[in-house]
PDB file of C-alpha atoms in Angstrom:
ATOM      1  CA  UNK A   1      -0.299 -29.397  10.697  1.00 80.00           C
ATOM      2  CA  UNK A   2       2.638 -27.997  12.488  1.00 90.00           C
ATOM      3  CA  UNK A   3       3.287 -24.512  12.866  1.00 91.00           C
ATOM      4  CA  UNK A   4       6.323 -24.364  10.533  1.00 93.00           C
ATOM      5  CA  UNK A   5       3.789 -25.727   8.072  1.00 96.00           C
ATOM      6  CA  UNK A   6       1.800 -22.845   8.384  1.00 96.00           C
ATOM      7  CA  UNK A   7       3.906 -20.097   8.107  1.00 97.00           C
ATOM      8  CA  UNK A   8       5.084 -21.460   5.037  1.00 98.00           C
ATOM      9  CA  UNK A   9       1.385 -21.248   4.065  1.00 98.00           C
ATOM     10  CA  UNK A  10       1.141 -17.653   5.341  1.00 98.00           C
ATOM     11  CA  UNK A  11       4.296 -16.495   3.146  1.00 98.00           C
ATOM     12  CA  UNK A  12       2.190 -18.034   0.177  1.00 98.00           C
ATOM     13  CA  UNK A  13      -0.482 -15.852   0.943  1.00 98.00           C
ATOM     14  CA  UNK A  14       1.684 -12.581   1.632  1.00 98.00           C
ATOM     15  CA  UNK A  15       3.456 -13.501  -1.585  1.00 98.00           C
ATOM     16  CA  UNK A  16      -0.208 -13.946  -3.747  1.00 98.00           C
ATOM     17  CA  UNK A  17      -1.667 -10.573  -1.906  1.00 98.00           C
ATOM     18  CA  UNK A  18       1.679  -8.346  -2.860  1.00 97.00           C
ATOM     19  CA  UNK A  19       0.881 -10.428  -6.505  1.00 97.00           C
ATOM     20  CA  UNK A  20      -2.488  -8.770  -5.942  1.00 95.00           C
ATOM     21  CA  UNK A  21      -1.825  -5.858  -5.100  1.00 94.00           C
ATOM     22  CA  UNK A  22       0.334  -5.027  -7.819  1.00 94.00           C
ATOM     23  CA  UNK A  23      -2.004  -6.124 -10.072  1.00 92.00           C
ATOM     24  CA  UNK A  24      -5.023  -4.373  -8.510  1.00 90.00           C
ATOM     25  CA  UNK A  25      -2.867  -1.062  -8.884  1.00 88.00           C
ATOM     26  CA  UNK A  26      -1.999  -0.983 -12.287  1.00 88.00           C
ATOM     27  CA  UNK A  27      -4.213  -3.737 -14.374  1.00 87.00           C
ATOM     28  CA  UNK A  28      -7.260  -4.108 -12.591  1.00 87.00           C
ATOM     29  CA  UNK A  29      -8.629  -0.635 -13.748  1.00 85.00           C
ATOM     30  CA  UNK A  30      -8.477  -1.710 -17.310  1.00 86.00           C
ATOM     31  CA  UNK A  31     -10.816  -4.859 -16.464  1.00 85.00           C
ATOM     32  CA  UNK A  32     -12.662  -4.075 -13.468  1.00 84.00           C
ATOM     33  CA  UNK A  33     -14.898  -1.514 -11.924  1.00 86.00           C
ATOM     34  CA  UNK A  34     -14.174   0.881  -8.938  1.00 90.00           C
ATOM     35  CA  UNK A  35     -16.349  -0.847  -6.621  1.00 94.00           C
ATOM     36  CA  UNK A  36     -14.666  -4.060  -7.565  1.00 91.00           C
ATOM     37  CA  UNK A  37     -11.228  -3.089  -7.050  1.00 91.00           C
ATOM     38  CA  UNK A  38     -12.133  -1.305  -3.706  1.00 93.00           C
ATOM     39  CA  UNK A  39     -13.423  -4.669  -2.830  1.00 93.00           C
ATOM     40  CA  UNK A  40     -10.819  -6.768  -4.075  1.00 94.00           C
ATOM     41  CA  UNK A  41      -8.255  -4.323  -2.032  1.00 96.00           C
ATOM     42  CA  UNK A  42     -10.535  -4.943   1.103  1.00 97.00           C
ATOM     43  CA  UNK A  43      -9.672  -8.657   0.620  1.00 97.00           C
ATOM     44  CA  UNK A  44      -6.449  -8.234  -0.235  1.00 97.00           C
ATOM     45  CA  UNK A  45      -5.737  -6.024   3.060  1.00 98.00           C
ATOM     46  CA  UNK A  46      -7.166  -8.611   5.305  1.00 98.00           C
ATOM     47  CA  UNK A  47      -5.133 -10.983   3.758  1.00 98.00           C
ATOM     48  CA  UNK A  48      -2.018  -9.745   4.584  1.00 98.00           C
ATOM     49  CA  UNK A  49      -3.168  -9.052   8.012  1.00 98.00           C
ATOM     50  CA  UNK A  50      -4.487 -11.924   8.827  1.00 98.00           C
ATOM     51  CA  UNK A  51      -1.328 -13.802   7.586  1.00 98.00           C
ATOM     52  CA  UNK A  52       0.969 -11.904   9.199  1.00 98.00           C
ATOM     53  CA  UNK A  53      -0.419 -12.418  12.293  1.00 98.00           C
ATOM     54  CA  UNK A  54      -0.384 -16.267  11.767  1.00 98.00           C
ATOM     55  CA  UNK A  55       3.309 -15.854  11.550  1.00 98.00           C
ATOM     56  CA  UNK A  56       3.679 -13.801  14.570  1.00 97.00           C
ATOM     57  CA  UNK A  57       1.410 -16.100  16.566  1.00 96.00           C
ATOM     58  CA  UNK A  58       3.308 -19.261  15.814  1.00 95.00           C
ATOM     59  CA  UNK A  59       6.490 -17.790  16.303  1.00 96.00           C
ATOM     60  CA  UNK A  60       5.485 -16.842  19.798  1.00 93.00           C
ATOM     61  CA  UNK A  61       3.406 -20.543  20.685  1.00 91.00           C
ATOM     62  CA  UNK A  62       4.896 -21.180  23.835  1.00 90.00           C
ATOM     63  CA  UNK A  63       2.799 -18.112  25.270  1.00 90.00           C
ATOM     64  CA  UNK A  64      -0.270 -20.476  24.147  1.00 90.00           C
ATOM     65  CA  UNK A  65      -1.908 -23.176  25.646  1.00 90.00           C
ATOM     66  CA  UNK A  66      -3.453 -26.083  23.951  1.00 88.00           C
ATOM     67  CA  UNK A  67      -6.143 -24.210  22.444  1.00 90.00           C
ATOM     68  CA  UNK A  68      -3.491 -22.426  19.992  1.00 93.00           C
ATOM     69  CA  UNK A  69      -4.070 -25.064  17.180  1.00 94.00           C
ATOM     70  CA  UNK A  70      -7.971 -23.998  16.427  1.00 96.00           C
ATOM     71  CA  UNK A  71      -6.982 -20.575  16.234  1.00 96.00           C
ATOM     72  CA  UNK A  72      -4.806 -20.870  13.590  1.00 97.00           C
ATOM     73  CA  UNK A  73      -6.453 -23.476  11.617  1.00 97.00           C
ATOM     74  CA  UNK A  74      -9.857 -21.341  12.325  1.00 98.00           C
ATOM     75  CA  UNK A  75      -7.759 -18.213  10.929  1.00 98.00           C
ATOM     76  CA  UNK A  76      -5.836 -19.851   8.066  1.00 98.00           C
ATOM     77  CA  UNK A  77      -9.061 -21.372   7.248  1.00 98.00           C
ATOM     78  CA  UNK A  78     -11.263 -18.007   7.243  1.00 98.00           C
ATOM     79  CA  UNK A  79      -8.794 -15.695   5.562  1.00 98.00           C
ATOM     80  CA  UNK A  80      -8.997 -18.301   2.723  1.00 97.00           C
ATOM     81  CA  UNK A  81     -12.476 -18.554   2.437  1.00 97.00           C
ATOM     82  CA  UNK A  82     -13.205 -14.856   3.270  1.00 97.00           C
ATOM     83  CA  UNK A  83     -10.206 -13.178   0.927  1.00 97.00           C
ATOM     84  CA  UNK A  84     -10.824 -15.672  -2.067  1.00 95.00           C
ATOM     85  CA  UNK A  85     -14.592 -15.389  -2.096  1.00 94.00           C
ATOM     86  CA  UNK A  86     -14.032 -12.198  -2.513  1.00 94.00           C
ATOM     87  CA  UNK A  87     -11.537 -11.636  -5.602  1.00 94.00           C
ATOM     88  CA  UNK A  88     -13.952 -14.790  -7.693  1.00 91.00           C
ATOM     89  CA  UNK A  89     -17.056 -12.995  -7.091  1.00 90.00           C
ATOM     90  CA  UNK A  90     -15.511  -9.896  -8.406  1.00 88.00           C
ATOM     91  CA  UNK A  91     -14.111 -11.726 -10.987  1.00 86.00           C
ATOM     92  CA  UNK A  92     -17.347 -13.793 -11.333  1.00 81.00           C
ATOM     93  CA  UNK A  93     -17.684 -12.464 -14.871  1.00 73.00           C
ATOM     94  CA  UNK A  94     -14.226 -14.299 -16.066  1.00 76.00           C
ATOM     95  CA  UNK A  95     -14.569 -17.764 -14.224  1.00 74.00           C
ATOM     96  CA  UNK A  96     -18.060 -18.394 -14.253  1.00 74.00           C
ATOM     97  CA  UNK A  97     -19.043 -20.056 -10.615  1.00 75.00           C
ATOM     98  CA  UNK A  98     -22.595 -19.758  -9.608  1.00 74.00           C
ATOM     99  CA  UNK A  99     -22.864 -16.547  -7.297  1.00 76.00           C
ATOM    100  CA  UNK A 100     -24.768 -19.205  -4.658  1.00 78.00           C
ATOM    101  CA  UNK A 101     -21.968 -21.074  -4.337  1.00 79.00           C
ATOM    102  CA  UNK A 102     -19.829 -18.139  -3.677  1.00 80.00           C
ATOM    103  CA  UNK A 103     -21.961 -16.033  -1.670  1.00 83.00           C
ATOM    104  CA  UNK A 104     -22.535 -17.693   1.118  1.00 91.00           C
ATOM    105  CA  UNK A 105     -18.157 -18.200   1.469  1.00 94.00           C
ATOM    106  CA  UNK A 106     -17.541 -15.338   2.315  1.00 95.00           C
ATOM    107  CA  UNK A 107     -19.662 -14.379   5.649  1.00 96.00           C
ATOM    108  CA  UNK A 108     -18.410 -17.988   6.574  1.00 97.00           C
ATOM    109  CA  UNK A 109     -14.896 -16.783   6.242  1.00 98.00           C
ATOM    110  CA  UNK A 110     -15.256 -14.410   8.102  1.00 98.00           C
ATOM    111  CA  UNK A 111     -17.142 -15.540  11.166  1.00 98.00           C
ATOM    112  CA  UNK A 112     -14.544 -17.786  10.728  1.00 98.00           C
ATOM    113  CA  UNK A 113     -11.873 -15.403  11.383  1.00 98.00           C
ATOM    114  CA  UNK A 114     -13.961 -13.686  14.265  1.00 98.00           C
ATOM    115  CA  UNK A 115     -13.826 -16.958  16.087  1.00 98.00           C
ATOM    116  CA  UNK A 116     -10.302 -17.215  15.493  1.00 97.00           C
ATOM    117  CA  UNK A 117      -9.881 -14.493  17.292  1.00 97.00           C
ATOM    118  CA  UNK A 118     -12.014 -15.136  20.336  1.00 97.00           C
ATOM    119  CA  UNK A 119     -10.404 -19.126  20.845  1.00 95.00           C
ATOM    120  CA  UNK A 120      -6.678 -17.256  20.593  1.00 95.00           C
ATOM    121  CA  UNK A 121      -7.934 -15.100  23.583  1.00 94.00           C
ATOM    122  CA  UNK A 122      -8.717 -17.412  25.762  1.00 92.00           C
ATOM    123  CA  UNK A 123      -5.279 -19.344  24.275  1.00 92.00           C
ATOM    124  CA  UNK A 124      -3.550 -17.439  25.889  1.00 90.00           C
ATOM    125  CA  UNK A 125      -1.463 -19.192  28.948  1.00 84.00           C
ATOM    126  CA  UNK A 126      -2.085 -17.541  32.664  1.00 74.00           C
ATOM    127  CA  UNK A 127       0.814 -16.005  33.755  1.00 64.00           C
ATOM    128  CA  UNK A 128       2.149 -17.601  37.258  1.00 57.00           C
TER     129      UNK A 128
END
């Protein structure tokens, strides 16, 4: 997947977290509990953060060496799993998937996104 690809991916994502967090501001109250819009918002959050920084890390590749493409797929790859885990389980109650299907996606997602970080560290090209 090139990079282009994937900040067209990450835009997606901004675009469905603002969605979100509209939504989690002024509807989700009527349909949801506190704890479940605090965690939807902690999903949400690391969302945007997460794809944000895919777009600032392909837009600076060349400071990358080969290593650069598991990072991002790692971190595409656990924001997805991690953030949208999150909003069906809270949600569990309107779409109906079996909690031990969904459990276990999130902690995934985000080791996941912990090794993301750890293979764009050593990514990172030595400086002559």
């Amino acid at each position: 997947m090139s990079t282009n690809n994937i900040i067209r991916i990450s835009i997606t994502l901004i675009i469905i977290a603002i969605v979100l967090g509209a939504f989690s501001s002024h509807y989700f109250n009527k349909v949801l509990l506190e704890k479940q819009i605090s965690s939807i918002n902690i999903g949400i959050r690391y969302q945007l953060f997460h794809s944000l920084s895919l777009i600032v890390i392909c837009l600076n590749k060349k400071k990358f060496n080969k290593h650069l493409n598991k990072s991002l797929y790692l971190m595409l790859l656990g924001t997805i799993f991690f953030c949208f885990s999150i909003y069906l389980l809270n949600f569990n109650s309107y779409v109906e998937i079996p909690l031990f299907v969904l459990g276990p996606i999130t902690p995934i997602g985000g080791v996941l996104l912990i090794f993301s970080w750890i293979v764009l560290l050593f990514s990172i090209k030595k400086l002559n």
